[in-house]
Amino acid sequence: MQCPACGADNREGSNFCRLCSAPLVAEAQRPDSGYIPSVPPPDQRAQGTYYPPQNFRQAPPPLAPRPARQVVPPRLCPRCSSASVIKGTVPLWAILVAVIGAPFTCLLSLLFLLVKEPHRCMGCGLEFK
């Protein structure tokens, strides 16, 4: 079946042209089904060459490599320059005061959490901040 408007070949029994969508059946013979054929029109460009869609965007350029993280130098003892240093911690009594402290002493007990034991060298025993 050929389209009277554009001359394209269509399947037998089609209601509309697959290329220009012109009606192929006269108004008196047209069924009320509303069927539109799902066959896409022939694309002249798709003969083996890839053409990207109109809204195609190029891939972004590769990201620059991130700089390496800075290594934290070991804490050294000021007296003997030993790297075997135990990090200072919050004492248990300060944690207990903060947890068990009454609401009106909450701010005071939070200040106790700022108290820390000093750093201590395992080589010579010197405590320092």
Coordinates of N, CA, C and O in Angstrom, one line a residue:
M1 N 0.9 -1.2 0.0 CA 0.0 0.0 0.0 C 0.9 1.2 0.0 O 1.8 1.3 0.8
Q2 N 0.6 2.1 -0.9 CA 1.4 3.4 -1.0 C 0.7 4.6 -0.5 O -0.6 4.6 -0.6
C3 N 1.4 5.5 0.1 CA 0.8 6.7 0.7 C 0.5 7.6 -0.4 O 1.4 7.9 -1.3
P4 N -0.7 8.2 -0.5 CA -1.0 9.2 -1.5 C -0.3 10.5 -1.3 O -0.1 11.2 -2.3
A5 N 0.1 10.8 -0.1 CA 0.8 12.1 0.1 C 2.3 12.1 -0.2 O 2.8 13.0 -0.8
C6 N 3.0 11.0 0.3 CA 4.4 11.0 0.1 C 4.9 9.9 -0.8 O 6.1 9.9 -1.2
G7 N 4.1 8.9 -1.0 CA 4.5 7.8 -1.9 C 5.3 6.7 -1.1 O 5.9 5.8 -1.8
A8 N 5.4 6.7 0.2 CA 6.1 5.7 0.9 C 5.4 4.4 1.0 O 4.1 4.4 0.9
D9 N 6.1 3.3 1.0 CA 5.5 1.9 1.1 C 5.1 1.7 2.6 O 5.8 2.0 3.5
N10 N 3.9 1.2 2.8 CA 3.3 0.9 4.1 C 2.8 -0.5 4.1 O 2.5 -1.1 3.0
R11 N 2.6 -1.0 5.3 CA 2.0 -2.4 5.4 C 0.6 -2.4 5.0 O -0.1 -1.3 5.1
E12 N 0.1 -3.5 4.4 CA -1.3 -3.6 4.0 C -2.2 -3.5 5.2 O -1.9 -4.1 6.2
G13 N -3.2 -2.7 5.1 CA -4.2 -2.6 6.2 C -3.8 -1.4 7.2 O -4.5 -1.3 8.2
S14 N -2.7 -0.7 6.9 CA -2.3 0.4 7.8 C -3.3 1.5 7.7 O -3.9 1.8 6.6
N15 N -3.6 2.2 8.8 CA -4.5 3.4 8.8 C -3.7 4.7 8.5 O -4.4 5.6 7.9
F16 N -2.4 4.8 8.8 CA -1.7 6.0 8.6 C -0.3 5.7 8.0 O 0.2 4.6 8.2
C17 N 0.2 6.6 7.3 CA 1.5 6.4 6.7 C 2.6 6.4 7.7 O 2.6 7.3 8.7
R18 N 3.6 5.5 7.6 CA 4.6 5.4 8.7 C 5.7 6.5 8.5 O 6.5 6.8 9.4
L19 N 5.7 7.2 7.4 CA 6.7 8.3 7.1 C 6.1 9.7 7.4 O 6.7 10.5 8.1
C20 N 4.9 10.0 6.8 CA 4.4 11.3 7.0 C 3.1 11.4 7.9 O 2.6 12.5 8.1
S21 N 2.6 10.3 8.3 CA 1.4 10.2 9.2 C 0.2 10.6 8.5 O -0.8 10.9 9.2
A22 N 0.2 10.6 7.2 CA -1.1 11.0 6.5 C -2.0 9.8 6.6 O -1.6 8.6 6.6
P23 N -3.4 10.1 6.7 CA -4.3 9.0 6.7 C -4.3 8.2 5.4 O -4.3 8.8 4.3
L24 N -4.3 6.9 5.5 CA -4.3 6.0 4.3 C -5.7 5.5 4.0 O -6.0 5.0 2.9
V25 N -6.7 5.6 5.0 CA -8.0 5.1 4.8 C -9.0 6.3 4.7 O -8.8 7.3 5.4
A26 N -9.9 6.2 3.8 CA -10.9 7.3 3.7 C -11.7 7.5 4.9 O -11.8 6.5 5.7
E27 N -12.2 8.6 5.2 CA -12.9 8.9 6.4 C -14.1 7.9 6.6 O -14.4 7.5 7.8
A28 N -14.8 7.6 5.6 CA -15.9 6.7 5.8 C -15.5 5.2 6.1 O -16.2 4.5 6.8
Q29 N -14.3 4.8 5.7 CA -13.8 3.5 5.9 C -13.0 3.4 7.2 O -12.6 2.3 7.6
R30 N -12.6 4.5 7.8 CA -11.7 4.5 8.9 C -12.3 3.9 10.2 O -13.4 4.3 10.6
P31 N -11.6 2.8 10.8 CA -12.1 2.3 12.0 C -11.8 3.2 13.2 O -11.0 4.1 13.1
D32 N -12.6 3.1 14.3 CA -12.4 4.0 15.4 C -11.5 3.4 16.4 O -11.5 3.8 17.6
S33 N -10.6 2.5 16.0 CA -9.7 1.9 17.0 C -8.6 2.9 17.5 O -8.1 2.7 18.6
G34 N -8.2 3.8 16.7 CA -7.2 4.8 17.1 C -5.8 4.2 17.0 O -4.8 4.7 17.6
Y35 N -5.7 3.0 16.4 CA -4.4 2.4 16.2 C -3.4 3.2 15.4 O -3.8 3.6 14.3
I36 N -2.2 3.3 15.9 CA -1.1 4.0 15.1 C 0.0 3.0 15.0 O 0.4 2.4 16.0
P37 N 0.5 2.7 13.8 CA 1.5 1.7 13.7 C 2.7 2.0 14.4 O 3.1 3.2 14.5
S38 N 3.4 1.0 15.0 CA 4.6 1.3 15.8 C 5.9 1.1 15.0 O 6.9 1.1 15.6
V39 N 5.8 1.0 13.7 CA 7.0 0.8 12.9 C 7.6 2.2 12.7 O 6.9 3.1 12.2
P40 N 8.8 2.4 13.1 CA 9.4 3.7 12.9 C 9.7 4.0 11.5 O 9.9 3.1 10.7
P41 N 9.7 5.3 11.1 CA 10.1 5.6 9.7 C 11.5 5.3 9.4 O 12.3 5.3 10.3
P42 N 11.8 5.0 8.2 CA 13.2 4.7 7.8 C 14.1 5.9 8.0 O 13.7 7.0 7.6
D43 N 15.2 5.6 8.6 CA 16.2 6.7 8.9 C 17.3 6.6 7.9 O 18.0 5.6 7.7
Q44 N 17.4 7.7 7.1 CA 18.4 7.7 6.0 C 19.9 7.7 6.6 O 20.8 7.3 5.9
R45 N 20.0 8.3 7.8 CA 21.4 8.4 8.4 C 21.9 7.1 9.0 O 23.1 7.0 9.2
A46 N 21.0 6.2 9.3 CA 21.4 5.0 10.1 C 21.9 3.9 9.2 O 21.5 2.7 9.4
Q47 N 22.7 4.1 8.2 CA 23.2 3.1 7.3 C 24.6 2.6 7.8 O 25.4 2.2 7.0
G48 N 24.9 2.7 9.0 CA 26.2 2.2 9.5 C 27.0 3.3 10.2 O 27.9 3.0 10.9
T49 N 26.7 4.5 10.0 CA 27.4 5.6 10.7 C 26.7 6.0 11.9 O 25.5 6.2 11.8
Y50 N 27.4 6.2 13.0 CA 26.7 6.6 14.2 C 26.6 8.1 14.3 O 27.6 8.8 14.2
Y51 N 25.4 8.6 14.5 CA 25.2 10.0 14.7 C 24.6 10.2 16.1 O 23.6 9.6 16.4
P52 N 25.3 10.9 17.0 CA 24.7 11.0 18.4 C 23.4 11.9 18.3 O 23.2 12.6 17.4
P53 N 22.6 11.7 19.3 CA 21.3 12.4 19.4 C 21.6 13.9 19.5 O 22.7 14.4 19.8
Q54 N 20.6 14.7 19.2 CA 20.7 16.2 19.2 C 21.1 16.7 20.5 O 21.9 17.7 20.6
N55 N 20.7 16.1 21.6 CA 21.0 16.6 23.0 C 22.2 16.0 23.6 O 22.4 16.0 24.8
F56 N 23.0 15.3 22.8 CA 24.2 14.6 23.2 C 25.3 15.6 23.7 O 25.5 16.6 23.0
R57 N 25.8 15.3 24.9 CA 26.9 16.2 25.4 C 28.2 15.4 25.5 O 28.2 14.2 25.8
Q58 N 29.3 16.0 25.2 CA 30.6 15.3 25.2 C 30.9 14.9 26.7 O 30.4 15.6 27.6
A59 N 31.6 13.9 26.9 CA 32.0 13.5 28.2 C 32.9 14.6 28.8 O 33.7 15.2 28.2
P60 N 32.8 14.8 30.2 CA 33.6 15.8 30.8 C 35.1 15.4 30.8 O 35.4 14.2 30.7
P61 N 36.0 16.4 30.8 CA 37.4 16.0 30.8 C 37.7 15.2 32.1 O 37.0 15.4 33.2
P62 N 38.7 14.4 32.1 CA 39.0 13.6 33.3 C 39.5 14.6 34.4 O 40.1 15.6 34.2
L63 N 39.1 14.2 35.6 CA 39.5 15.0 36.8 C 41.0 15.0 37.1 O 41.6 14.0 36.8
A64 N 41.4 16.1 37.6 CA 42.9 16.2 37.9 C 43.1 15.3 39.1 O 42.2 15.1 40.0
P65 N 44.3 14.6 39.2 CA 44.5 13.8 40.4 C 44.6 14.6 41.6 O 45.1 15.7 41.7
R66 N 44.0 14.0 42.7 CA 44.0 14.6 44.0 C 45.5 14.6 44.6 O 46.2 13.6 44.4
P67 N 45.8 15.7 45.3 CA 47.1 15.6 45.9 C 47.1 14.6 47.0 O 46.1 14.3 47.7
A68 N 48.3 14.0 47.3 CA 48.4 13.0 48.3 C 48.2 13.6 49.7 O 48.5 14.8 49.9
R69 N 47.6 12.8 50.6 CA 47.4 13.3 52.0 C 48.7 13.5 52.7 O 49.6 12.8 52.5
Q70 N 48.7 14.5 53.5 CA 49.8 14.8 54.3 C 50.0 13.8 55.4 O 49.0 13.5 56.1
V71 N 51.1 13.2 55.6 CA 51.4 12.2 56.7 C 51.7 13.0 57.9 O 52.5 13.9 58.0
V72 N 51.0 12.6 59.0 CA 51.2 13.3 60.3 C 52.5 12.8 60.9 O 52.7 11.6 61.0
P73 N 53.4 13.7 61.2 CA 54.7 13.2 61.7 C 54.5 12.6 63.1 O 53.6 13.1 63.9
P74 N 55.3 11.7 63.5 CA 55.2 11.1 64.8 C 55.5 12.1 65.9 O 56.4 13.0 65.7
R75 N 54.9 12.1 67.0 CA 55.2 13.0 68.1 C 56.5 12.5 68.8 O 56.6 11.3 69.1
L76 N 57.4 13.4 69.0 CA 58.7 13.1 69.5 C 58.8 13.6 71.0 O 58.2 14.7 71.3
C77 N 59.5 12.9 71.8 CA 59.7 13.3 73.2 C 60.7 14.4 73.1 O 61.8 14.4 72.5
P78 N 60.4 15.6 73.8 CA 61.4 16.7 73.8 C 62.7 16.4 74.5 O 63.7 17.0 74.2
R79 N 62.7 15.4 75.4 CA 63.9 15.1 76.2 C 64.9 14.2 75.4 O 66.0 14.5 75.2
C80 N 64.3 13.0 75.0 CA 65.2 12.0 74.4 C 64.9 11.8 72.9 O 65.5 10.9 72.3
S81 N 64.0 12.6 72.3 CA 63.6 12.5 70.9 C 63.2 11.1 70.4 O 63.3 10.7 69.3
S82 N 62.6 10.4 71.4 CA 62.0 9.0 71.1 C 60.7 9.2 70.4 O 59.9 10.1 70.8
A83 N 60.3 8.3 69.4 CA 59.0 8.4 68.8 C 58.0 7.5 69.5 O 56.9 7.4 69.1
S84 N 58.5 6.7 70.5 CA 57.6 5.9 71.3 C 56.8 6.7 72.3 O 57.2 6.7 73.5
V85 N 55.8 7.4 71.9 CA 55.0 8.3 72.8 C 53.6 7.8 72.9 O 53.0 7.5 71.9
I86 N 53.0 7.7 74.1 CA 51.6 7.3 74.3 C 50.8 8.6 74.2 O 51.1 9.6 74.9
K87 N 49.8 8.6 73.4 CA 48.9 9.8 73.3 C 48.2 10.0 74.6 O 47.6 9.1 75.2
G88 N 48.0 11.3 75.0 CA 47.3 11.6 76.2 C 45.8 11.4 76.0 O 45.3 11.5 74.9
T89 N 45.1 11.0 77.0 CA 43.7 10.7 77.0 C 42.9 11.5 78.0 O 43.5 12.1 78.8
V90 N 41.6 11.5 77.9 CA 40.7 12.1 78.8 C 40.7 11.2 80.1 O 40.3 10.0 79.9
P91 N 40.9 11.7 81.3 CA 40.9 10.9 82.5 C 39.5 10.4 82.8 O 38.5 11.0 82.4
L92 N 39.4 9.2 83.4 CA 38.1 8.6 83.7 C 37.3 9.5 84.6 O 36.0 9.6 84.5
W93 N 37.9 10.2 85.6 CA 37.1 11.0 86.5 C 36.4 12.1 85.8 O 35.3 12.5 86.2
A94 N 37.0 12.7 84.7 CA 36.4 13.7 84.0 C 35.2 13.2 83.2 O 34.1 13.9 83.1
I95 N 35.2 12.0 82.7 CA 34.1 11.4 82.0 C 33.0 11.1 83.0 O 31.8 11.4 82.7
L96 N 33.3 10.6 84.2 CA 32.3 10.3 85.2 C 31.6 11.6 85.7 O 30.4 11.7 85.9
V97 N 32.3 12.7 85.9 CA 31.8 13.9 86.3 C 30.8 14.5 85.2 O 29.7 15.0 85.5
A98 N 31.2 14.3 84.0 CA 30.4 14.8 82.9 C 29.1 14.0 82.7 O 28.1 14.6 82.4
V99 N 29.2 12.7 82.9 CA 28.0 11.8 82.7 C 27.1 11.9 83.9 O 25.8 12.0 83.7
I100 N 27.6 11.9 85.1 CA 26.8 11.8 86.3 C 26.4 13.2 86.8 O 25.5 13.4 87.6
G101 N 27.1 14.2 86.4 CA 26.9 15.6 86.9 C 25.4 16.1 86.7 O 24.7 15.7 85.8
A102 N 25.0 16.9 87.6 CA 23.6 17.4 87.6 C 23.4 18.4 86.5 O 24.4 18.9 86.0
P103 N 22.2 18.6 86.1 CA 22.0 19.5 84.9 C 22.5 20.9 85.2 O 23.0 21.5 84.2
F104 N 22.4 21.4 86.4 CA 22.9 22.8 86.6 C 24.4 22.8 86.6 O 25.0 23.9 86.5
T105 N 25.1 21.7 86.7 CA 26.6 21.7 86.6 C 27.1 21.1 85.3 O 28.2 20.8 85.1
C106 N 26.1 21.1 84.3 CA 26.5 20.5 83.0 C 27.6 21.3 82.3 O 28.5 20.7 81.8
L107 N 27.5 22.6 82.4 CA 28.5 23.4 81.7 C 29.9 23.2 82.4 O 30.9 23.1 81.7
L108 N 29.9 23.1 83.7 CA 31.1 22.9 84.4 C 31.7 21.6 84.1 O 32.9 21.4 83.9
S109 N 30.9 20.5 84.1 CA 31.4 19.2 83.8 C 31.9 19.1 82.4 O 32.8 18.3 82.1
L110 N 31.3 19.8 81.4 CA 31.8 19.8 80.1 C 33.2 20.4 80.0 O 34.0 20.0 79.2
L111 N 33.4 21.4 80.9 CA 34.8 22.0 81.0 C 35.8 21.0 81.4 O 36.9 21.0 81.0
F112 N 35.4 20.0 82.3 CA 36.3 19.0 82.8 C 36.7 18.1 81.6 O 37.8 17.5 81.7
L113 N 35.9 17.9 80.6 CA 36.3 17.1 79.5 C 37.4 17.7 78.7 O 38.1 17.0 77.9
L114 N 37.6 19.0 78.8 CA 38.7 19.6 78.1 C 40.1 19.4 78.8 O 41.1 19.6 78.2
V115 N 40.0 18.9 80.1 CA 41.3 18.5 80.8 C 41.8 17.2 80.2 O 41.1 16.2 80.1
K116 N 43.0 17.2 79.8 CA 43.6 16.0 79.3 C 44.9 15.7 80.0 O 45.6 16.6 80.5
E117 N 45.2 14.4 80.1 CA 46.5 14.0 80.6 C 47.5 14.4 79.6 O 47.3 14.3 78.4
P118 N 48.7 14.7 80.0 CA 49.8 15.1 79.0 C 50.3 13.9 78.3 O 50.1 12.7 78.7
H119 N 51.0 14.1 77.2 CA 51.7 13.0 76.4 C 52.8 12.5 77.3 O 53.4 13.3 78.1
R120 N 53.1 11.2 77.2 CA 54.1 10.6 78.0 C 55.1 9.8 77.1 O 54.6 9.0 76.3
C121 N 56.4 10.0 77.3 CA 57.4 9.3 76.5 C 57.6 7.9 77.2 O 57.7 7.8 78.4
M122 N 57.6 6.8 76.4 CA 57.8 5.5 77.0 C 59.2 5.2 77.2 O 59.6 4.3 78.0
G123 N 60.1 6.0 76.6 CA 61.5 5.8 76.8 C 62.1 6.3 78.1 O 62.7 5.6 78.8
C124 N 61.7 7.6 78.4 CA 62.3 8.2 79.6 C 61.2 8.6 80.6 O 61.6 9.0 81.7
G125 N 59.9 8.5 80.2 CA 58.9 8.8 81.2 C 58.5 10.3 81.3 O 57.7 10.7 82.1
L126 N 59.1 11.2 80.5 CA 58.8 12.6 80.5 C 57.4 12.9 80.0 O 56.9 12.3 79.0
E127 N 56.6 13.7 80.8 CA 55.3 14.1 80.4 C 55.4 15.5 79.8 O 56.0 16.4 80.4
F128 N 54.7 15.7 78.7 CA 54.7 17.0 78.0 C 53.4 17.3 77.3 O 52.7 16.3 77.1
K129 N 53.1 18.5 77.0 CA 51.9 18.9 76.2 C 52.1 18.9 74.8 O 53.1 19.2 74.2

